[in-house]
mmCIF file of C-alpha atoms in Angstrom:
data_model
loop_
_atom_site.group_PDB
_atom_site.id
_atom_site.type_symbol
_atom_site.label_atom_id
_atom_site.label_comp_id
_atom_site.label_asym_id
_atom_site.label_seq_id
_atom_site.Cartn_x
_atom_site.Cartn_y
_atom_site.Cartn_z
ATOM 1 C CA MET V 1 74.562 35.974 45.862
ATOM 2 C CA LYS V 2 76.617 34.958 48.863
ATOM 3 C CA ASN V 3 78.189 31.509 48.870
ATOM 4 C CA ALA V 4 76.799 30.560 45.457
ATOM 5 C CA GLN V 5 78.490 27.170 45.345
ATOM 6 C CA LYS V 6 76.895 26.089 48.629
ATOM 7 C CA THR V 7 73.537 27.427 47.401
ATOM 8 C CA LEU V 8 73.853 25.527 44.108
ATOM 9 C CA PHE V 9 74.811 22.335 45.964
ATOM 10 C CA THR V 10 71.868 22.672 48.356
ATOM 11 C CA THR V 11 69.507 23.391 45.456
ATOM 12 C CA ALA V 12 70.738 20.318 43.583
ATOM 13 C CA PHE V 13 70.353 18.163 46.692
ATOM 14 C CA ILE V 14 66.785 19.352 47.304
ATOM 15 C CA TYR V 15 65.798 18.640 43.692
ATOM 16 C CA LEU V 16 67.483 15.212 43.930
ATOM 17 C CA VAL V 17 65.361 14.266 46.937
ATOM 18 C CA ILE V 18 62.168 15.602 45.331
ATOM 19 C CA GLY V 19 63.059 13.836 42.067
ATOM 20 C CA MET V 20 63.503 10.498 43.807
ATOM 21 C CA LEU V 21 60.267 10.965 45.741
ATOM 22 C CA SER V 22 58.402 11.856 42.540
ATOM 23 C CA GLY V 23 59.468 8.538 41.018
ATOM 24 C CA VAL V 24 58.148 6.657 44.042
ATOM 25 C CA PHE V 25 54.958 8.755 44.000
ATOM 26 C CA TYR V 26 54.337 7.980 40.326
ATOM 27 C CA ARG V 27 54.910 4.261 40.824
ATOM 28 C CA GLU V 28 52.652 4.041 43.863
ATOM 29 C CA VAL V 29 49.806 6.236 42.608
ATOM 30 C CA THR V 30 49.624 4.427 39.264
ATOM 31 C CA LYS V 31 49.702 1.066 41.033
ATOM 32 C CA PHE V 32 46.923 2.193 43.379
ATOM 33 C CA LYS V 33 44.821 3.568 40.499
ATOM 34 C CA GLU V 34 45.572 0.428 38.415
ATOM 35 C CA PHE V 35 46.856 2.687 35.655
ATOM 36 C CA PRO V 36 48.262 0.731 32.661
ATOM 37 C CA VAL V 37 52.064 0.545 32.885
ATOM 38 C CA ASP V 38 52.562 1.289 29.186
ATOM 39 C CA ASN V 39 50.542 4.542 29.336
ATOM 40 C CA ALA V 40 52.918 7.473 29.743
ATOM 41 C CA THR V 41 51.664 10.660 31.404
ATOM 42 C CA GLN V 42 53.150 14.003 32.359
ATOM 43 C CA LEU V 43 53.506 12.491 35.813
ATOM 44 C CA SER V 44 55.737 9.732 34.409
ATOM 45 C CA THR V 45 58.182 12.296 33.006
ATOM 46 C CA LEU V 46 58.291 14.401 36.175
ATOM 47 C CA HIS V 47 60.978 12.222 37.781
ATOM 48 C CA THR V 48 63.369 12.700 34.849
ATOM 49 C CA HIS V 49 62.709 16.428 34.576
ATOM 50 C CA LEU V 50 63.409 16.920 38.271
ATOM 51 C CA LEU V 51 66.655 14.968 38.118
ATOM 52 C CA VAL V 52 68.003 16.550 34.942
ATOM 53 C CA LEU V 53 66.815 20.140 35.298
ATOM 54 C CA GLY V 54 66.798 20.311 39.089
ATOM 55 C CA PHE V 55 69.759 18.141 40.058
ATOM 56 C CA ILE V 56 72.205 17.939 37.145
ATOM 57 C CA VAL V 57 71.919 21.518 35.826
ATOM 58 C CA PRO V 58 72.798 23.137 39.196
ATOM 59 C CA LEU V 59 75.776 20.769 39.537
ATOM 60 C CA VAL V 60 77.010 21.741 36.062
ATOM 61 C CA VAL V 61 76.564 25.429 36.935
ATOM 62 C CA LEU V 62 78.446 24.815 40.202
ATOM 63 C CA ALA V 63 81.382 23.378 38.221
ATOM 64 C CA LEU V 64 81.265 26.294 35.771
ATOM 65 C CA ASP V 65 81.218 28.734 38.686
ATOM 66 C CA LYS V 66 84.305 27.054 40.114
ATOM 67 C CA LEU V 67 86.101 27.438 36.776
ATOM 68 C CA TYR V 68 84.907 30.893 35.719
ATOM 69 C CA THR V 69 83.631 32.621 38.883
ATOM 70 C CA LEU V 70 80.137 33.234 37.534
ATOM 71 C CA ALA V 71 78.582 34.269 40.848
ATOM 72 C CA GLY V 72 78.855 37.744 42.253
ATOM 73 C CA SER V 73 76.981 39.476 39.453
ATOM 74 C CA LYS V 74 73.397 40.577 39.004
ATOM 75 C CA GLN V 75 73.149 38.412 35.879
ATOM 76 C CA PHE V 76 74.000 35.286 37.850
ATOM 77 C CA THR V 77 71.617 36.177 40.673
ATOM 78 C CA TRP V 78 68.816 36.801 38.162
ATOM 79 C CA PHE V 79 69.681 33.526 36.415
ATOM 80 C CA PHE V 80 69.475 31.567 39.659
ATOM 81 C CA TYR V 81 66.143 32.950 40.836
ATOM 82 C CA LEU V 82 64.430 33.005 37.425
ATOM 83 C CA TYR V 83 65.635 29.472 36.724
ATOM 84 C CA ASN V 84 64.262 28.106 39.966
ATOM 85 C CA ILE V 85 60.969 29.999 39.744
ATOM 86 C CA GLY V 86 60.513 28.850 36.138
ATOM 87 C CA LEU V 87 61.430 25.282 37.012
ATOM 88 C CA VAL V 88 59.032 25.135 39.954
ATOM 89 C CA ILE V 89 56.166 26.545 37.855
ATOM 90 C CA THR V 90 56.891 24.048 35.077
ATOM 91 C CA LEU V 91 57.131 21.109 37.479
ATOM 92 C CA VAL V 92 53.940 22.050 39.318
ATOM 93 C CA MET V 93 52.043 22.237 36.027
ATOM 94 C CA MET V 94 53.494 18.873 34.945
ATOM 95 C CA THR V 95 52.316 17.429 38.255
ATOM 96 C CA VAL V 96 48.828 18.900 37.882
ATOM 97 C CA ARG V 97 48.386 17.699 34.296
ATOM 98 C CA GLY V 98 49.920 14.301 35.074
ATOM 99 C CA TRP V 99 47.731 13.834 38.135
ATOM 100 C CA LEU V 100 44.639 14.658 36.077
ATOM 101 C CA GLN V 101 45.755 12.200 33.382
ATOM 102 C CA VAL V 102 46.193 9.418 35.941
ATOM 103 C CA LEU V 103 42.836 10.180 37.569
ATOM 104 C CA ALA V 104 41.133 10.141 34.170
ATOM 105 C CA GLY V 105 43.009 7.004 33.109
ATOM 106 C CA SER V 106 44.160 8.668 29.901
ATOM 107 C CA PRO V 107 47.637 8.334 28.364
ATOM 108 C CA LEU V 108 49.963 11.167 27.393
ATOM 109 C CA GLU V 109 48.553 11.435 23.869
ATOM 110 C CA GLU V 110 45.065 12.105 25.207
ATOM 111 C CA THR V 111 43.996 15.023 27.316
ATOM 112 C CA PRO V 112 41.578 14.192 30.103
ATOM 113 C CA GLU V 113 38.222 15.859 29.859
ATOM 114 C CA LEU V 114 39.030 19.319 31.129
ATOM 115 C CA SER V 115 37.255 22.539 30.447
ATOM 116 C CA LYS V 116 38.938 24.569 27.731
ATOM 117 C CA GLY V 117 39.731 27.216 30.331
ATOM 118 C CA MET V 118 41.416 24.764 32.690
ATOM 119 C CA ASP V 119 43.379 23.158 29.866
ATOM 120 C CA ALA V 120 44.478 26.570 28.596
ATOM 121 C CA GLY V 121 45.327 27.693 32.134
ATOM 122 C CA ILE V 122 47.595 24.707 32.743
ATOM 123 C CA SER V 123 49.270 25.165 29.356
ATOM 124 C CA GLY V 124 49.624 28.912 29.885
ATOM 125 C CA MET V 125 51.229 28.543 33.298
ATOM 126 C CA ALA V 126 53.582 25.866 31.961
ATOM 127 C CA GLY V 127 54.442 28.245 29.131
ATOM 128 C CA ILE V 128 55.315 30.986 31.621
ATOM 129 C CA GLY V 129 57.563 28.513 33.429
ATOM 130 C CA HIS V 130 59.293 27.626 30.166
ATOM 131 C CA ILE V 131 59.763 31.291 29.262
ATOM 132 C CA LEU V 132 61.386 31.975 32.635
ATOM 133 C CA LEU V 133 63.662 28.967 32.136
ATOM 134 C CA ALA V 134 64.652 30.207 28.675
ATOM 135 C CA VAL V 135 65.366 33.752 29.880
ATOM 136 C CA SER V 136 67.416 32.433 32.793
ATOM 137 C CA LEU V 137 69.505 30.208 30.526
ATOM 138 C CA VAL V 138 70.191 33.139 28.193
ATOM 139 C CA LEU V 139 71.369 35.142 31.227
ATOM 140 C CA LEU V 140 73.631 32.263 32.234
ATOM 141 C CA MET V 141 75.133 32.030 28.751
ATOM 142 C CA VAL V 142 75.718 35.792 28.572
ATOM 143 C CA ARG V 143 77.482 35.709 31.950
ATOM 144 C CA LEU V 144 79.507 32.621 31.013
ATOM 145 C CA GLY V 145 80.541 34.147 27.678
ATOM 146 C CA ALA V 146 81.669 37.354 29.378
ATOM 147 C CA ARG V 147 83.671 35.427 31.980
ATOM 148 C CA ILE V 148 85.328 33.228 29.332
ATOM 149 C CA ASN V 149 86.382 36.354 27.419
ATOM 150 C CA THR V 150 87.759 37.910 30.618
ATOM 151 C CA VAL V 151 89.700 34.780 31.573
ATOM 152 C CA GLN V 152 91.153 34.469 28.065
ATOM 153 C CA ALA V 153 92.163 38.150 28.038
ATOM 154 C CA GLN V 154 93.857 37.745 31.426
ATOM 155 C CA ALA V 155 95.696 34.647 30.176
ATOM 156 C CA LYS V 156 96.966 36.570 27.133
ATOM 157 C CA GLN V 157 98.271 39.370 29.378
ATOM 158 C CA VAL V 158 100.117 36.888 31.579
ATOM 159 C CA ASN V 159 101.646 35.127 28.565
ATOM 160 C CA ALA V 160 102.635 38.393 26.862
#
């Protein structure tokens, strides 16, 4: 991946903007639908997920890349793309389920009246998103572990 730090920064910035907009969207749509403020939905947690997983995680990875030169490997490239694909799938499914909860006027603990197939489809797609996120994070940790070992070995050679 060319210019990984710029790519990570841009990715974080995009998720920041979307995260802020999702908070405004949630506030306005629930106000319009007269949805009870104390009823949490998947839509109410979307803002936080976008900011933490979409904004903060890429910034942390950017800092780790600066320290350990993570980019420039297939593992890192696979991490980046799988992470973002998994995150987008997860966030879209959160949005769909949250939107349906708001439309139905049901809180997080209750599932709106969906067909079993639709409910299973939303859960299944969200599960695929989570699996991709998990695989990508394992790839990141493998790459980070390898780079830490390399940096420590190089430091020992210099000090020897």
